Amino acid sequence: MIVQRLAVIGLGLIGGSLARALRSAGAVAHISGYDPDPSRRDDAQRLCVIDRVCDTPAAAVRDADLVVLAVPVLHTVEALVDCLPACKLEVVVTDVGSTKSSVLGDVARACGELPPWFVAGHPIAGTEKSGIAHSQADLFRRHRVILTPHEHQDRTALALVTRVWQAAGARVVEMDARRHDAIFAATSHLPHVLAYSFVDMLARLDGSDEIFPNAGGGFRDFSRIASSSPEMWHDIVRANAASVGELLDRQIGELQQIRAMMHEARWDELKALFERARSARERYLAQIE
Amino acid sequence: MIVQRLAVIGLGLIGGSLARALRSAGAVAHISGYDPDPSRRDDAQRLCVIDRVCDTPAAAVRDADLVVLAVPVLHTVEALVDCLPACKLEVVVTDVGSTKSSVLGDVARACGELPPWFVAGHPIAGTEKSGIAHSQADLFRRHRVILTPHEHQDRTALALVTRVWQAAGARVVEMDARRHDAIFAATSHLPHVLAYSFVDMLARLDGSDEIFPNAGGGFRDFSRIASSSPEMWHDIVRANAASVGELLDRQIGELQQIRAMMHEARWDELKALFERARSARERYLAQIE
């Protein structure tokens, strides 16, 4: 048993999957949960993912040893402020947001300074499907979880959160928060912006009704992340706007260069760019397989 | 039996898969094949996909009732010119190129006018993997094949190619060549350009060694098509440059609008764009499922 009493605030894909994973690992004795949306609370109850679904955040966190804030990233600090007065003194709180500098900044502002018991985390898992109905016990298995310890970090709190994620099957990595945000702007946040933008552009073309039925497997995979939660991704892009904006500028610049190659019939350069990209992706696949 | 003697020029993923599909459907009596690359000829021989692998295009097409040109799209007319002198008078020739106006234009120029026995086709199937070693008999099953009949089209030739693709498990659709090119610029050619450009941009960032190991499933799917054959996709973008270029301009414009929304903190507009894109993709999924 790693945690006696766990509280999950935010009963979506991530919160639900963590509850399932810890329960199936026998790592937790009791799980309470809260979500501001009554229909999500009903889902959690019906699916038996949470032992006790509560009507207020305070009721959910009372007696909890560990509180996991699994809400869209811009709501993290609000969720923290809502439940903090009801928490035990020795509580450990962690989050699952996809951006880390913004969360640490928000928490520092709300608490005066960064509290030792707050551990910032980001599980690199999830699908384009949202909601506790899609939660699964093995969502984190063999995935990375990034923790970004801060200057006032209590090492015991950090160790607890590490063990919890390991019990869920994840591989825990520590990283500086700003470095985290730059890396995930590149591998995750920018691709979401590109995918949303591409699908929206297509949908607004004349004759788009005829376009979509002719889309094949390439389109399907390329656009998969455009089915992700707009609320969640709005929060992420907004919370990491500096890093995402810088990369978006670079991406626009690169596309303008491709446009110039096409205009000026510099086809060998275009082919060389395609070849460089394929090689880079093959190196990536070799690293992860 | 739909075809007695089939010749496949270009022993890659598509040519190899069509040969396997027709053989396993019992739709062909004999398959000969040719590829300019000796190592591909060896692969075809070793994998027993082709009955007779030939050293020249002329040897492969002699006595063939149907010739399939399965080469990168800018090499289609060259492949046709190489084998035409050795073909029977009553031969039917088809291609599998991803762009159709360019192929029809090239063939018209080479032959004086569009020949009745030439049927332009495009199977909407394939993976990012190239080569006959990845060929599979069910590659076309339940996939679309677009045929773009021209003004001198012989209806018997068109019917033969239709039956061949149906025997391979595909659903055959007829369409105007220019409309085809506009649609596939949107669903296929532009996403390939975007994916190549994105991966290349990332690979050239400082610290890209640290970036790729932190890429998750979203990155993997989004960038999958950047592992496609650079030669093949160079040909496609070049052959359909007008349509792809127009869409690339629109895409750059849309990304610049997103950048402006971020600069000016118009976050509700950004969220509305994400929501529109998700709805459009859900409509697409509803159509294909």
mmCIF file of C-alpha atoms in Angstrom, chain A residues 124 128 130 143-144 146 175 179 182-184 186-187 190-231 233-234 237-238 240-242 244-252 254-259 262-263 267-268 270-271 273-278 280-285 287-289, chain B residues 124 128 130 143-144 146 175 179 182-184 186-187 190-231 233-234 237-238 240-242 244-252 254-259 262-263 267-268 270-271 273-278 280-285 287-289:
data_model
loop_
_atom_site.group_PDB
_atom_site.id
_atom_site.type_symbol
_atom_site.label_atom_id
_atom_site.label_comp_id
_atom_site.label_asym_id
_atom_site.label_seq_id
_atom_site.Cartn_x
_atom_site.Cartn_y
_atom_site.Cartn_z
ATOM 1 C CA ILE A 124 2.935 11.633 -21.087
ATOM 2 C CA GLU A 128 -7.766 12.087 -28.216
ATOM 3 C CA SER A 130 -11.799 12.547 -23.165
ATOM 4 C CA HIS A 143 4.817 5.783 -20.421
ATOM 5 C CA ARG A 144 6.896 8.628 -19.031
ATOM 6 C CA ILE A 146 7.764 14.070 -15.899
ATOM 7 C CA MET A 175 13.260 17.780 -15.354
ATOM 8 C CA ARG A 179 12.958 22.866 -20.177
ATOM 9 C CA ALA A 182 10.071 24.002 -24.341
ATOM 10 C CA ILE A 183 10.261 20.280 -25.112
ATOM 11 C CA PHE A 184 6.506 19.648 -24.969
ATOM 12 C CA ALA A 186 7.713 21.006 -29.735
ATOM 13 C CA THR A 187 6.535 17.395 -29.414
ATOM 14 C CA LEU A 190 2.590 22.705 -31.626
ATOM 15 C CA PRO A 191 1.383 19.515 -33.377
ATOM 16 C CA HIS A 192 -2.028 19.983 -31.777
ATOM 17 C CA VAL A 193 -2.205 23.573 -33.059
ATOM 18 C CA LEU A 194 -1.155 22.405 -36.537
ATOM 19 C CA ALA A 195 -3.681 19.565 -36.598
ATOM 20 C CA TYR A 196 -6.592 21.743 -35.415
ATOM 21 C CA SER A 197 -5.634 24.457 -37.904
ATOM 22 C CA PHE A 198 -5.346 21.989 -40.785
ATOM 23 C CA VAL A 199 -8.725 20.337 -40.160
ATOM 24 C CA ASP A 200 -10.430 23.712 -39.694
ATOM 25 C CA MET A 201 -8.907 25.007 -42.938
ATOM 26 C CA LEU A 202 -10.169 21.944 -44.816
ATOM 27 C CA ALA A 203 -13.646 22.127 -43.311
ATOM 28 C CA ARG A 204 -13.991 25.721 -44.517
ATOM 29 C CA LEU A 205 -13.022 24.938 -48.137
ATOM 30 C CA ASP A 206 -15.720 24.987 -50.805
ATOM 31 C CA GLY A 207 -16.880 21.437 -51.422
ATOM 32 C CA SER A 208 -15.542 20.135 -48.115
ATOM 33 C CA ASP A 209 -18.422 17.624 -48.087
ATOM 34 C CA GLU A 210 -16.725 15.896 -50.974
ATOM 35 C CA ILE A 211 -13.270 16.160 -49.438
ATOM 36 C CA PHE A 212 -13.642 14.198 -46.221
ATOM 37 C CA PRO A 213 -15.080 10.956 -47.693
ATOM 38 C CA ASN A 214 -11.918 10.738 -49.816
ATOM 39 C CA ALA A 215 -9.554 10.954 -46.880
ATOM 40 C CA GLY A 216 -7.398 7.883 -46.250
ATOM 41 C CA GLY A 217 -5.319 6.478 -43.439
ATOM 42 C CA GLY A 218 -2.675 9.202 -43.680
ATOM 43 C CA PHE A 219 -5.266 11.905 -43.059
ATOM 44 C CA ARG A 220 -6.830 9.928 -40.253
ATOM 45 C CA ASP A 221 -3.609 9.577 -38.264
ATOM 46 C CA PHE A 222 -2.323 13.068 -39.066
ATOM 47 C CA SER A 223 -5.556 14.645 -37.844
ATOM 48 C CA ARG A 224 -6.252 12.320 -34.902
ATOM 49 C CA ILE A 225 -5.138 14.848 -32.285
ATOM 50 C CA ALA A 226 -7.624 17.394 -33.706
ATOM 51 C CA SER A 227 -10.282 15.280 -31.973
ATOM 52 C CA SER A 228 -8.770 16.165 -28.582
ATOM 53 C CA SER A 229 -10.626 18.266 -26.014
ATOM 54 C CA PRO A 230 -10.718 21.914 -27.222
ATOM 55 C CA GLU A 231 -11.009 23.174 -23.639
ATOM 56 C CA TRP A 233 -5.852 22.321 -25.457
ATOM 57 C CA HIS A 234 -6.943 25.932 -25.280
ATOM 58 C CA VAL A 237 -1.599 26.646 -25.589
ATOM 59 C CA ARG A 238 -2.538 29.642 -23.468
ATOM 60 C CA ASN A 240 2.573 27.782 -22.665
ATOM 61 C CA ALA A 241 2.022 30.615 -25.136
ATOM 62 C CA ALA A 242 5.625 31.851 -25.175
ATOM 63 C CA VAL A 244 4.338 27.533 -28.526
ATOM 64 C CA GLY A 245 4.342 30.960 -30.180
ATOM 65 C CA GLU A 246 8.078 30.852 -30.832
ATOM 66 C CA LEU A 247 7.819 27.432 -32.464
ATOM 67 C CA LEU A 248 4.748 28.440 -34.451
ATOM 68 C CA ASP A 249 6.751 31.350 -35.888
ATOM 69 C CA ARG A 250 9.509 28.951 -36.889
ATOM 70 C CA GLN A 251 6.989 26.573 -38.425
ATOM 71 C CA ILE A 252 5.362 29.347 -40.466
ATOM 72 C CA GLU A 254 9.649 26.830 -42.702
ATOM 73 C CA LEU A 255 6.365 26.528 -44.630
ATOM 74 C CA GLN A 256 7.081 29.839 -46.367
ATOM 75 C CA GLN A 257 10.455 28.451 -47.423
ATOM 76 C CA ILE A 258 8.749 25.382 -48.872
ATOM 77 C CA ARG A 259 6.335 27.662 -50.727
ATOM 78 C CA MET A 262 7.760 25.371 -55.095
ATOM 79 C CA HIS A 263 7.410 28.812 -56.710
ATOM 80 C CA TRP A 267 12.600 20.677 -56.379
ATOM 81 C CA ASP A 268 15.895 19.116 -55.323
ATOM 82 C CA LEU A 270 12.305 20.107 -51.430
ATOM 83 C CA LYS A 271 13.288 16.470 -51.861
ATOM 84 C CA LEU A 273 14.019 18.471 -46.927
ATOM 85 C CA PHE A 274 11.690 15.455 -47.177
ATOM 86 C CA GLU A 275 14.713 13.150 -46.878
ATOM 87 C CA ARG A 276 16.046 14.980 -43.809
ATOM 88 C CA ALA A 277 12.622 14.714 -42.168
ATOM 89 C CA ARG A 278 12.307 11.022 -42.888
ATOM 90 C CA ALA A 280 14.992 12.348 -38.336
ATOM 91 C CA ARG A 281 11.799 10.386 -37.788
ATOM 92 C CA GLU A 282 13.601 7.071 -38.322
ATOM 93 C CA ARG A 283 16.141 8.118 -35.664
ATOM 94 C CA TYR A 284 13.235 8.931 -33.337
ATOM 95 C CA LEU A 285 11.635 5.517 -33.930
ATOM 96 C CA GLN A 287 15.193 5.615 -29.923
ATOM 97 C CA ILE A 288 11.749 4.642 -28.679
ATOM 98 C CA GLU A 289 11.609 1.044 -29.925
ATOM 99 C CA ILE B 124 -6.366 5.319 -51.884
ATOM 100 C CA GLU B 128 4.421 5.046 -44.865
ATOM 101 C CA SER B 130 7.771 1.462 -49.114
ATOM 102 C CA HIS B 143 -10.364 1.070 -49.823
ATOM 103 C CA ARG B 144 -11.364 3.445 -52.588
ATOM 104 C CA ILE B 146 -10.458 6.577 -58.043
ATOM 105 C CA MET B 175 -14.203 11.358 -60.826
ATOM 106 C CA ARG B 179 -11.465 17.575 -59.048
ATOM 107 C CA ALA B 182 -7.935 19.361 -55.708
ATOM 108 C CA ILE B 183 -9.419 16.862 -53.253
ATOM 109 C CA PHE B 184 -6.227 14.883 -52.729
ATOM 110 C CA ALA B 186 -6.316 18.681 -49.351
ATOM 111 C CA THR B 187 -6.621 15.229 -47.774
ATOM 112 C CA LEU B 190 -0.773 19.001 -48.016
ATOM 113 C CA PRO B 191 -0.673 16.871 -44.823
ATOM 114 C CA HIS B 192 2.474 15.186 -46.125
ATOM 115 C CA VAL B 193 4.112 18.575 -46.711
ATOM 116 C CA LEU B 194 3.073 19.719 -43.231
ATOM 117 C CA ALA B 195 4.333 16.548 -41.552
ATOM 118 C CA TYR B 196 7.704 16.620 -43.344
ATOM 119 C CA SER B 197 8.097 20.305 -42.564
ATOM 120 C CA PHE B 198 7.204 19.858 -38.894
ATOM 121 C CA VAL B 199 9.643 16.982 -38.312
ATOM 122 C CA ASP B 200 12.413 18.787 -40.180
ATOM 123 C CA MET B 201 11.827 21.951 -38.120
ATOM 124 C CA LEU B 202 12.036 19.950 -34.880
ATOM 125 C CA ALA B 203 15.157 18.070 -35.930
ATOM 126 C CA ARG B 204 16.947 21.368 -36.569
ATOM 127 C CA LEU B 205 16.141 22.857 -33.135
ATOM 128 C CA ASP B 206 18.914 23.154 -30.562
ATOM 129 C CA GLY B 207 18.707 20.211 -28.200
ATOM 130 C CA SER B 208 16.629 18.090 -30.584
ATOM 131 C CA ASP B 209 18.364 15.012 -29.095
ATOM 132 C CA GLU B 210 16.422 15.685 -25.910
ATOM 133 C CA ILE B 211 13.176 16.445 -27.727
ATOM 134 C CA PHE B 212 12.487 13.191 -29.550
ATOM 135 C CA PRO B 213 12.717 10.806 -26.547
ATOM 136 C CA ASN B 214 9.922 12.852 -24.934
ATOM 137 C CA ALA B 215 7.542 12.482 -27.855
ATOM 138 C CA GLY B 216 4.371 10.544 -27.133
ATOM 139 C CA GLY B 217 1.636 8.858 -29.135
ATOM 140 C CA GLY B 218 0.236 12.124 -30.498
ATOM 141 C CA PHE B 219 3.577 13.009 -32.060
ATOM 142 C CA ARG B 220 3.989 9.512 -33.401
ATOM 143 C CA ASP B 221 0.688 9.472 -35.298
ATOM 144 C CA PHE B 222 0.897 13.100 -36.407
ATOM 145 C CA SER B 223 4.350 12.564 -37.908
ATOM 146 C CA ARG B 224 3.822 9.038 -39.292
ATOM 147 C CA ILE B 225 3.465 10.187 -42.896
ATOM 148 C CA ALA B 226 6.855 11.956 -42.633
ATOM 149 C CA SER B 227 8.336 8.442 -42.866
ATOM 150 C CA SER B 228 6.927 8.093 -46.405
ATOM 151 C CA SER B 229 9.150 7.821 -49.467
ATOM 152 C CA PRO B 230 10.721 11.257 -50.172
ATOM 153 C CA GLU B 231 11.103 10.415 -53.875
ATOM 154 C CA TRP B 233 6.219 12.568 -52.382
ATOM 155 C CA HIS B 234 8.572 14.931 -54.175
ATOM 156 C CA VAL B 237 3.941 17.653 -54.776
ATOM 157 C CA ARG B 238 5.699 18.639 -57.982
ATOM 158 C CA ASN B 240 0.217 18.730 -58.274
ATOM 159 C CA ALA B 241 2.057 21.941 -57.447
ATOM 160 C CA ALA B 242 -0.788 24.306 -58.356
ATOM 161 C CA VAL B 244 -0.883 22.003 -53.224
ATOM 162 C CA GLY B 245 0.569 25.512 -53.437
ATOM 163 C CA GLU B 246 -2.839 27.157 -53.187
ATOM 164 C CA LEU B 247 -3.717 25.125 -50.094
ATOM 165 C CA LEU B 248 -0.308 25.724 -48.538
ATOM 166 C CA ASP B 249 -0.905 29.479 -48.886
ATOM 167 C CA ARG B 250 -4.257 29.094 -47.137
ATOM 168 C CA GLN B 251 -2.671 27.001 -44.398
ATOM 169 C CA ILE B 252 0.082 29.554 -43.798
ATOM 170 C CA GLU B 254 -4.590 30.263 -41.070
ATOM 171 C CA LEU B 255 -1.492 29.706 -38.922
ATOM 172 C CA GLN B 256 -0.721 33.431 -39.071
ATOM 173 C CA GLN B 257 -4.251 34.114 -37.832
ATOM 174 C CA ILE B 258 -3.695 31.741 -34.922
ATOM 175 C CA ARG B 259 -0.412 33.515 -34.148
ATOM 176 C CA MET B 262 -2.166 34.335 -29.404
ATOM 177 C CA HIS B 263 -0.390 37.711 -29.610
ATOM 178 C CA TRP B 267 -8.274 33.068 -26.527
ATOM 179 C CA ASP B 268 -11.995 32.553 -27.045
ATOM 180 C CA LEU B 270 -8.709 30.125 -30.527
ATOM 181 C CA LYS B 271 -10.944 27.820 -28.511
ATOM 182 C CA LEU B 273 -11.350 27.300 -33.833
ATOM 183 C CA PHE B 274 -10.314 24.155 -31.927
ATOM 184 C CA GLU B 275 -13.997 23.328 -31.399
ATOM 185 C CA ARG B 276 -14.836 23.785 -35.080
ATOM 186 C CA ALA B 277 -11.945 21.504 -36.028
ATOM 187 C CA ARG B 278 -12.979 18.805 -33.598
ATOM 188 C CA ALA B 280 -15.403 18.668 -38.458
ATOM 189 C CA ARG B 281 -13.256 15.655 -37.672
ATOM 190 C CA GLU B 282 -16.093 13.960 -35.778
ATOM 191 C CA ARG B 283 -18.302 14.458 -38.860
ATOM 192 C CA TYR B 284 -15.552 12.889 -40.972
ATOM 193 C CA LEU B 285 -15.299 9.878 -38.646
ATOM 194 C CA GLN B 287 -18.944 9.350 -42.534
ATOM 195 C CA ILE B 288 -16.271 6.683 -42.805
ATOM 196 C CA GLU B 289 -17.363 4.409 -39.969
#
